[in-house]
Amino acid sequence: MAKRFVVFLLVTLFAIGAVGGCLNQTPPNLSGTWKGKLSRILNPTVKDFANVTINLTQDQNNQFSGDVSVTYNPGTGNEVILPIATIASSESSTDAWIATIKANGVNNSGSDIVISRGNVSLNIPSGATFTFTFTITYLYGCRGGDLTELSGGYTLTVQNDINPIDSGKIDLTKQ
């Protein structure tokens, strides 16, 4: 019986210590330039569907400011560079587990922006506001250190529509 109690005590102490390591509530500093790729959920076989650059500044309240640049169909005859989207500070922040970045842009080109590749076709009407929302998860609270790679999901909506016109995975590397 004493052996079982000692084993139970050791396992309990180890579990408490392991959980304690994950209670680091210090958010990572994600300021800097991040570059990467967007992979579309509806057609993941399309390689290099879009390139993304996110310029982040993180304040003392862990809110973000900056901008987002996206180029669909990079390096092809159908390349489309979207107008730069500005990060909405009030809706973009991080903690020890997740970062949310929301960036709004306006199609002020005077004509519709049409993105097509294979069986994929996206349309951002002239004058419309578009919004990228990136949700990036990580285990910084458990591991700490510097983050140099991020992964998560993204959506692209137009004019506050609840249904995204594009969504998928984002993979980023700090420059």
Rosetta silent file (secondary structure, phi, psi, omega in degrees, C-alpha in Angstrom):
SEQUENCE: MAKRFVVFLLVTLFAIGAVGGCLNQTPPNLSGTWKGKLSRILNPTVKDFANVTINLTQDQNNQFSGDVSVTYNPGTGNEVILPIATIASSESSTDAWIATIKANGVNNSGSDIVISRGNVSLNIPSGATFTFTFTITYLYGCRGGDLTELSGGYTLTVQNDINPIDSGKIDLTKQ
SCORE:     score description
SCORE:     0.000 S_00000001
   1 L     0.000  -38.869 -179.442    0.000    0.000    0.000 S_00000001
   2 H   -65.069  -37.959  178.852    2.836    2.392    0.807 S_00000001
   3 H   -62.908  -43.372  179.829    4.416    1.783   -2.608 S_00000001
   4 H   -62.917  -41.025  178.780    1.156    2.642   -4.359 S_00000001
   5 H   -63.886  -42.268  179.040    0.830    5.826   -2.338 S_00000001
   6 H   -64.614  -44.377  178.074    4.410    6.866   -3.195 S_00000001
   7 H   -62.242  -44.511  178.241    3.841    6.119   -6.892 S_00000001
   8 H   -59.715  -44.073 -179.697    0.544    8.027   -6.781 S_00000001
   9 H   -63.360  -44.098  178.494    2.261   10.962   -5.087 S_00000001
  10 H   -63.765  -44.567  178.838    5.096   11.018   -7.643 S_00000001
  11 H   -63.684  -42.890  179.101    2.698   10.830  -10.594 S_00000001
  12 H   -62.644  -46.328  178.576    0.529   13.575   -9.101 S_00000001
  13 H   -62.655  -40.584  177.500    3.525   15.856   -8.503 S_00000001
  14 H   -62.920  -43.926  179.828    4.800   15.206  -12.032 S_00000001
  15 H   -63.200  -43.045  178.776    1.372   15.991  -13.510 S_00000001
  16 H   -63.596  -41.548  177.671    1.085   19.214  -11.498 S_00000001
  17 H   -63.341  -40.980  179.153    4.593   20.229  -12.621 S_00000001
  18 H   -65.835  -42.933  178.553    3.785   19.497  -16.257 S_00000001
  19 H   -66.349  -39.451  178.608    0.568   21.490  -16.125 S_00000001
  20 H   -58.124  -34.564  177.244    2.374   24.317  -14.338 S_00000001
  21 H   -66.511  -21.902  179.058    4.728   24.600  -17.317 S_00000001
  22 L   -94.813    6.730 -179.860    1.704   25.263  -19.503 S_00000001
  23 L   -99.092   12.923  175.010    0.425   28.047  -17.312 S_00000001
  24 L   -67.825  110.117 -175.280    2.911   30.579  -18.681 S_00000001
  25 L   -95.939   13.847  178.936    0.523   33.346  -19.653 S_00000001
  26 L   -80.391  117.724  177.785    3.124   35.538  -21.351 S_00000001
  27 L   -69.987  151.850  177.216    2.126   36.019  -25.013 S_00000001
  28 L   -72.636  156.466  172.961    4.844   35.758  -27.651 S_00000001
  29 L   -89.410  110.221 -177.649    6.148   38.865  -29.392 S_00000001
  30 L  -101.365    8.308  179.202    4.975   38.442  -32.983 S_00000001
  31 L   -58.014  142.414  177.992    6.105   41.871  -34.220 S_00000001
  32 E   134.192 -172.336  178.736    7.892   41.753  -37.546 S_00000001
  33 E  -101.702  127.548  179.383    7.358   40.694  -41.132 S_00000001
  34 E  -118.282  131.187  177.941    5.814   37.292  -41.772 S_00000001
  35 E  -124.943  148.258  179.413    5.629   35.740  -45.252 S_00000001
  36 E  -176.776 -157.056 -173.789    3.918   32.596  -46.395 S_00000001
  37 E  -127.220  149.300  169.839    1.265   30.816  -48.417 S_00000001
  38 E  -105.362  131.360  176.185   -2.483   30.423  -48.384 S_00000001
  39 E  -115.872  123.515 -173.959   -3.796   26.944  -49.233 S_00000001
  40 E   -77.683  133.192  179.834   -7.435   26.796  -50.197 S_00000001
  41 L   -66.274  -43.648 -173.879   -9.657   24.259  -48.382 S_00000001
  42 L   -70.435  -21.901  178.777  -12.032   23.747  -51.311 S_00000001
  43 L  -146.238   70.782 -174.699   -9.250   22.949  -53.769 S_00000001
  44 L   -68.470  -11.095  179.812   -6.065   22.010  -51.894 S_00000001
  45 L   -76.581  -14.776  177.210   -4.465   20.523  -55.016 S_00000001
  46 L   -76.601  109.897 -178.254   -3.883   24.009  -56.434 S_00000001
  47 L   -77.613  148.700  176.146   -0.287   24.722  -55.429 S_00000001
  48 L    50.041   49.092 -178.360    0.813   28.266  -54.523 S_00000001
  49 L   -63.098  -37.909  179.001   -2.744   29.580  -54.629 S_00000001
  50 E  -157.178  145.996  171.175   -1.721   32.785  -52.872 S_00000001
  51 E  -102.364  146.987 -179.999    1.257   34.460  -51.226 S_00000001
  52 E  -135.452  141.438  171.195    0.754   36.562  -48.121 S_00000001
  53 E  -126.736  127.233  178.876    2.903   39.098  -46.269 S_00000001
  54 E  -119.856  118.534  175.392    1.821   40.293  -42.845 S_00000001
  55 E   -99.180  111.851 -173.926    3.615   43.256  -41.266 S_00000001
  56 E  -112.171  137.722  165.936    2.827   43.158  -37.544 S_00000001
  57 E  -123.138  127.469 -177.693    3.433   45.600  -34.735 S_00000001
  58 E  -110.214  127.251 -179.434    2.404   44.337  -31.310 S_00000001
  59 L   -91.040 -179.019 -176.964    1.723   46.842  -28.521 S_00000001
  60 L   -66.646  -17.843  176.464    2.025   46.396  -24.741 S_00000001
  61 L   -93.163    8.007  179.166   -1.633   45.245  -24.614 S_00000001
  62 L    64.970   28.049  172.560   -0.817   42.489  -27.144 S_00000001
  63 E   -98.321  152.152 -176.658   -2.955   44.071  -29.852 S_00000001
  64 E  -104.384  151.047  165.483   -1.718   44.215  -33.440 S_00000001
  65 E  -136.833  169.021 -179.690   -1.464   46.939  -36.024 S_00000001
  66 E   135.923 -152.652 -178.542    0.078   46.807  -39.477 S_00000001
  67 E  -148.209  165.398 -178.311   -0.970   45.585  -42.897 S_00000001
  68 E  -129.907  129.835  175.500   -1.564   42.503  -45.014 S_00000001
  69 E  -116.866  132.622 -179.819   -0.604   42.017  -48.675 S_00000001
  70 E  -131.159  132.689  175.267   -1.998   39.086  -50.665 S_00000001
  71 E  -121.129  115.078  176.022   -1.138   37.995  -54.201 S_00000001
  72 E   -85.867  147.545  179.861   -3.330   35.301  -55.726 S_00000001
  73 L    52.679   50.391 -176.082   -1.897   33.060  -58.477 S_00000001
  74 L   -61.365  138.522  176.727    1.663   34.343  -57.964 S_00000001
  75 L    73.004   14.466  178.585    3.991   34.054  -60.937 S_00000001
  76 L  -117.041  173.008  175.883    1.244   33.104  -63.392 S_00000001
  77 L   -69.394  -14.429  179.337   -0.558   34.965  -66.159 S_00000001
  78 L  -102.799   21.328 -177.465   -3.567   35.207  -63.813 S_00000001
  79 L   -60.920  133.258  178.956   -1.685   36.946  -60.972 S_00000001
  80 E  -130.571  119.468  177.264   -3.934   39.243  -58.918 S_00000001
  81 E  -100.891  117.237  179.543   -2.517   41.586  -56.284 S_00000001
  82 L   -75.824  152.678  172.445   -5.178   42.719  -53.842 S_00000001
  83 L   -57.953  148.074 -179.379   -5.124   46.243  -52.405 S_00000001
  84 L   -62.041  134.853  178.815   -3.249   46.344  -49.092 S_00000001
  85 E  -102.184  138.490 -179.098   -5.498   45.559  -46.130 S_00000001
  86 E   -95.308  133.342 -179.912   -5.055   47.399  -42.822 S_00000001
  87 E   -71.283  129.801  177.948   -5.067   45.407  -39.593 S_00000001
  88 L   -83.425  103.514 -175.024   -7.958   46.348  -37.298 S_00000001
  89 H   -57.521  -37.720 -176.818   -6.218   46.829  -33.925 S_00000001
  90 H   -69.853  -14.597 -178.145   -9.410   46.523  -31.913 S_00000001
  91 H  -120.544   12.797 -175.930  -10.053   43.053  -33.368 S_00000001
  92 L  -130.908  118.958 -177.193   -6.475   41.734  -33.609 S_00000001
  93 E  -159.227  176.572  177.813   -4.538   40.414  -30.628 S_00000001
  94 E  -139.910  157.766  168.260   -2.616   37.523  -29.151 S_00000001
  95 L  -136.090 -161.839 -176.653   -2.322   35.588  -25.939 S_00000001
  96 L   -73.892   -6.305 -172.477   -0.201   32.574  -24.964 S_00000001
  97 L  -124.776  -28.770 -171.458   -2.282   30.211  -27.118 S_00000001
  98 E  -151.887  146.440  172.335   -3.776   31.966  -30.147 S_00000001
  99 E  -119.889  137.503  174.758   -3.406   35.030  -32.352 S_00000001
 100 E  -121.398  126.448 -179.949   -6.293   36.592  -34.248 S_00000001
 101 E  -125.813  122.719  178.975   -5.547   39.047  -37.026 S_00000001
 102 E  -120.081  124.492 -176.821   -8.347   40.835  -38.848 S_00000001
 103 E  -129.732  133.300 -177.633   -7.437   43.068  -41.795 S_00000001
 104 E  -113.069  136.540  175.251   -9.773   45.175  -43.952 S_00000001
 105 E  -132.477  167.857  179.758   -9.167   46.399  -47.481 S_00000001
 106 E  -129.640  132.391  173.772  -11.216   48.177  -50.131 S_00000001
 107 L   -79.676   91.264  179.120  -11.406   47.398  -53.827 S_00000001
 108 L  -104.396   27.296 -177.805  -10.937   50.945  -55.056 S_00000001
 109 L   -77.902  -15.368 -178.101   -9.661   49.866  -58.483 S_00000001
 110 L    91.271   -5.578  175.860  -12.809   50.996  -60.287 S_00000001
 111 L  -145.929  165.032  178.107  -13.629   47.476  -61.498 S_00000001
 112 L   -63.387  143.896  171.539  -14.369   44.069  -60.019 S_00000001
 113 E   -96.368  119.205 -179.476  -11.383   42.019  -58.884 S_00000001
 114 E  -115.110  124.993  178.871  -11.783   38.517  -60.319 S_00000001
 115 E  -113.746  121.013  179.216   -9.513   35.731  -59.145 S_00000001
 116 E  -139.145  141.865  175.883   -9.668   32.505  -61.128 S_00000001
 117 E  -162.455  121.536 -176.217   -7.559   29.382  -61.288 S_00000001
 118 L    60.781 -128.480  179.072   -8.766   25.995  -62.402 S_00000001
 119 L   -93.133   14.768 -178.964  -12.323   25.601  -61.143 S_00000001
 120 E   -98.272  130.525  175.356  -11.833   28.378  -58.543 S_00000001
 121 E  -141.993  122.467  178.901  -13.420   31.782  -59.131 S_00000001
 122 E  -121.003  148.187 -178.554  -13.574   34.598  -56.563 S_00000001
 123 E  -137.291  127.863  172.676  -15.047   38.058  -57.062 S_00000001
 124 E  -116.784  107.552 -175.708  -14.563   41.264  -55.067 S_00000001
 125 L   -61.559  153.294  176.475  -16.921   43.910  -56.490 S_00000001
 126 L   -57.426  132.603  179.651  -15.709   47.423  -57.217 S_00000001
 127 L    82.275   -5.494 -176.608  -15.949   49.586  -54.104 S_00000001
 128 L   -80.252  147.336  172.113  -16.468   46.585  -51.809 S_00000001
 129 E   -87.950  135.233  174.558  -14.711   46.110  -48.490 S_00000001
 130 E  -120.019  150.976 -176.677  -12.973   42.754  -48.062 S_00000001
 131 E  -133.260  125.475  169.792  -11.772   41.244  -44.796 S_00000001
 132 E   -96.994  132.306  173.256   -9.104   38.652  -44.109 S_00000001
 133 E  -122.612  121.023  179.791   -9.368   36.940  -40.737 S_00000001
 134 E  -111.076  130.504  176.139   -6.418   34.809  -39.640 S_00000001
 135 E  -121.011  110.970 -172.628   -6.661   32.504  -36.618 S_00000001
 136 E  -117.700  121.307 -179.221   -3.257   31.160  -35.669 S_00000001
 137 E  -105.112  150.915  176.491   -2.838   28.677  -32.820 S_00000001
 138 L  -160.265  169.225 -178.731    0.351   27.705  -31.014 S_00000001
 139 L  -109.953   41.524 -177.927    1.485   26.279  -27.679 S_00000001
 140 H   -57.685  -35.117  179.902    3.634   29.207  -26.604 S_00000001
 141 H   -61.368  -24.824  178.967    2.218   28.994  -23.090 S_00000001
 142 H   -95.412  -32.576 -171.802    3.795   25.530  -22.737 S_00000001
 143 H  -111.743  -24.460 -179.232    7.049   25.956  -24.611 S_00000001
 144 L    62.107 -158.912  179.290    7.990   29.667  -24.643 S_00000001
 145 L    80.292 -172.605  179.589   10.946   30.754  -26.769 S_00000001
 146 L   -92.761  138.014  175.258   10.837   32.558  -30.093 S_00000001
 147 L   -96.690  126.873  178.713    8.267   31.678  -32.712 S_00000001
 148 L  -118.991  -10.550  177.036    9.618   31.691  -36.265 S_00000001
 149 E  -135.755  138.930  179.723    6.879   29.663  -37.968 S_00000001
 150 E  -132.627  147.538  175.005    3.114   29.984  -37.624 S_00000001
 151 E  -139.801  151.506  178.126    0.183   27.989  -39.000 S_00000001
 152 E  -179.878 -154.367 -179.690   -3.529   28.414  -38.782 S_00000001
 153 E  -118.532  163.206  176.595   -6.649   29.135  -40.740 S_00000001
 154 E  -143.216  155.146  169.683   -7.927   32.066  -42.758 S_00000001
 155 E  -135.052  151.293  173.265  -11.147   33.347  -44.245 S_00000001
 156 E  -124.191  119.442  177.390  -11.816   36.048  -46.824 S_00000001
 157 E  -119.844  159.986  179.437  -15.205   37.741  -46.704 S_00000001
 158 E  -123.735  133.703  175.302  -16.669   40.604  -48.725 S_00000001
 159 L    51.990   46.418  176.768  -18.930   43.400  -47.384 S_00000001
 160 L    59.284   19.825  175.798  -19.434   41.817  -43.931 S_00000001
 161 L   -67.820  140.020 -179.575  -20.996   38.714  -45.473 S_00000001
 162 L   -77.037  -19.287  179.304  -20.917   35.832  -42.999 S_00000001
 163 L   -93.760  119.222  179.927  -20.084   33.341  -45.766 S_00000001
 164 L   -68.817  148.137  173.376  -16.430   33.493  -46.825 S_00000001
 165 L   -89.998  -13.923  176.801  -15.574   33.600  -50.520 S_00000001
 166 E  -152.607  144.841  176.671  -12.252   31.924  -49.710 S_00000001
 167 E  -158.234  159.163  179.447  -10.933   29.960  -46.740 S_00000001
 168 E   166.448 -146.147 -174.881   -8.154   27.587  -45.915 S_00000001
 169 E  -112.246  144.399  174.954   -4.801   27.231  -44.210 S_00000001
 170 E  -119.357  134.569  173.876   -2.050   29.794  -43.735 S_00000001
 171 E  -124.384  125.720 -175.001    1.609   28.919  -43.189 S_00000001
 172 E  -126.661  150.517  173.131    3.999   31.753  -42.266 S_00000001
 173 E  -128.242  135.845  179.101    7.717   32.182  -41.648 S_00000001
 174 E   -74.443  134.568 -178.305    9.225   35.150  -39.840 S_00000001
 175 L   -90.833    0.000    0.000   11.582   37.131  -42.051 S_00000001
